[in-house]
Amino acid sequence: MNIIRGGQFLVKETKAADIFTPEDFNEEQIMMRESVKEFIDKEVIPQKERFEKKDYAFTEEIMRKAGELGFLGVAVPEAYGGLGMDFISTLLVCDYFSGASGSLSTAFGAHTGIGTMPITLYGTEEQKLKYVPKLASGEWFGAYCLTEPGAGSDANSGKTKAVLSEDGTHYKITGQKMWISNAGFCNVFIVFARIEDDKNITGFIVENDATNGITLGEEEHKLGIRSSSTRQVFFNETKVPVENMLAARGEGFKIAMNALNVGRIKLGVACLDAQRRTISLATNYANERYQFGVPIASFGAIKAKIANMATSCYAGESATYRAGGDIAKRIQLRHESGNSFQEAELKGVEEFAIECSIIKVAVSEDVQNCTDEGIQVYGGMGFSEDTPMEAAWRDARIARIYEGTNEINRMLSVGMLIKKAMKGHVDLLGPAMKVAEELMGIPDFSVPDYSELFAEEKEMIVKLKKAFLMVAGAGVQKFGPDLEKHQQLLMAAADMLIEIYMAESTILRTEKLVLKNGEAACTEQIAMAKLYLYNAVDIINTKGKEGIASFTEGDEQRMMLMGLKRFTKYQNLPNVIALRDTIADKVIKENHYCF
C-alpha cells in the first residue's frame, strides 16, 4: 500500500494506480449506492416541492426512514448499532443521499456528522453506549451548538458559560447559540461552552429538555435549504451532569476543528450528486426545447455550458474520492499499527486536512456555477419556481459558507501546508529552492516527445506545481510568519493550489480508466481531463500574476513573471471548442450525466 502524507501531492509524483477513483467501488459499496439512489428517487423526488414549502415535519419523516434503513449509521461502529463501514462507504452514502434536496442534505450532514461523530470519536464508553445507538438508528437526532452571535469563523471566542455546581455533580450552561441545524426536532445537542476563564472551550452532551432551561427561537427564514430546521437555542442555567462532558476540559476547540475536517470533505461529496442531477435535468430540457426548428442542445452556446458543467462534476468526483481513498488508507494503516478506532479515524482525516479544505472550496463553488448555468439553459423558465433549477441554485449557495467559509478554507489550505513544511512533514523548501535555481538558468528549448497520452498534460502539472512553489516560496521568504496577515496573497496562492490538485486528480483518474478500458472507450473522459487542465492553467496564470505583483518589483518581479509564463505555457494548445463538443455530444446523446 503506497501511503503519502497530506500535502505531499505538491512535491511527490502520484501514480494513477495509487489513487482511489469512483470506478473502484467494490460490490458492497455499489449495492449501498443503489439502495440510497432508490430510496431518494422513491421517497424524496416525487415530493420534492414539500422541501420548498418549509415542511420541516417531512424532513424529519425522511430522516427517520433513512435511520430505519441504516443510512444514518454507516460510519458508526457495529458495537454501537451502526453498520461499521469504511470511510469511502461513508462518503458514498453522503454523496447520493444529498443530491435531491439541500434541506435533506443539511439534516443528514448535521446529524450523521457533527451531531453524532463527536460522541463516537470523543465520548467515553458509557456515553457512546447511551447515545450513539439511538442516533445511528434515527430514534434520536443530534444537533451541534457552536456558532454564537459573536463567534462565527473565530469558533473559540464563544461567550456561553459552564459553571460547576457547588456539590460538583453538574455544570450549569448559560448562553445563546445560532444557526443550529436540526434544532427543531433534535433530542441531543453537542454544546460548546467556556468553563471559568479557560483559554479553550469545552464540549458537552446536552439532552433537549424544555424544562431544563432550554428554549428555541423561531425557525429562521432562509434563502435556500428551506425545510432544514434552523433555530437559535438559548440555555439558561441548563443542568448538565459532569459525566456528560465530552473529552477533557478545554478540549472543545480540538473537537470542533476535527469535526470540521471531516465535515469539509463530506460537504464536498454532498455537492456531487446535486451536480449530476442538475446536469441531467438541464440536458433533458435542452433536448426537448426547440427554437428555430431545432433542439437548443444542438447550439454551440448550450453545448459549452453542458461540457463545462460535466467537466467540473467529473473533476469534483475525481478529487473527492482520491482524497477519500488516501484518508481510508491512512485510517487502515493506523488500525494496523494498533491505534483505537477513535485515534485512527481522527488522525486519518487530520493528516489530509489540506485536501479536505481544497475539496470543500472547489466543489462548493462548482455546484453553485453548475446550478447557475442550469438556470441559464432553462432560460426564463429557469427563473420560475415551477422548474427545479431555482431551488437547486438557492440550496447550493449555503455550501460556500458551511464548514468554515471558502475564504477561511482558502487561507487554511496554504497556512496548513506551510505549517506541515515547518514540521518537516512536507519538504517544500528543497523543491522551492530548485525552482528558484531553475529561474536563474537557461531554459530548455528542445522539443519534447509528447506522443504518449497525457505526456504534455503531466509535464504541465509539474510546471504548475513549480509556479505555486515559486509564488508561495517567495511569499514565505518575504513575510515569514507575517504571511498570514496578507490574506489576498494567501487566497491567490490557495487558488493555484486548488487548481493543481483538482486538475491532477482528473488526469490521474482518467489515466487509470484508460489503462483499464483502453483509450477508445474513454474519449470523453480524456477530453474532460484536458479541458479542466486548460481552464486550471488560465486561473493559475492569473492568480500567479496577482500574487507576484503584490510583493515584488523591478528585476525580481520581471524574473518571476517570466518564470510564471514559462510554467503556464503549452507547447501544443488544445482545441478547447472541439473538447467541449466531444463532451457535450456524449451527455446530450445519453440525455444525462453519464460518467
GROMACS .gro file of C-alpha atoms in nm, residues 1-5 8 12 18 326 328-333 352:
model
   16
    1MET     CA    1   0.000   0.000   0.000
    2ASN     CA    2   0.157   0.328  -0.115
    3ILE     CA    3   0.096   0.581   0.163
    4ILE     CA    4   0.159   0.953   0.119
    5ARG     CA    5   0.114   1.234   0.369
    8GLN     CA    6   0.274   1.580  -0.043
   12LYS     CA    7   0.584   1.395  -0.491
   18ASP     CA    8  -0.217   0.452  -0.639
  326ASP     CA    9  -0.595   0.846   0.087
  328ALA     CA   10  -0.909   0.545   0.413
  329LYS     CA   11  -0.554   0.412   0.361
  330ARG     CA   12  -0.422   0.626   0.647
  331ILE     CA   13  -0.704   0.504   0.877
  332GLN     CA   14  -0.626   0.142   0.784
  333LEU     CA   15  -0.254   0.197   0.848
  352PHE     CA   16  -0.538   1.525   0.491
   0.00000   0.00000   0.00000
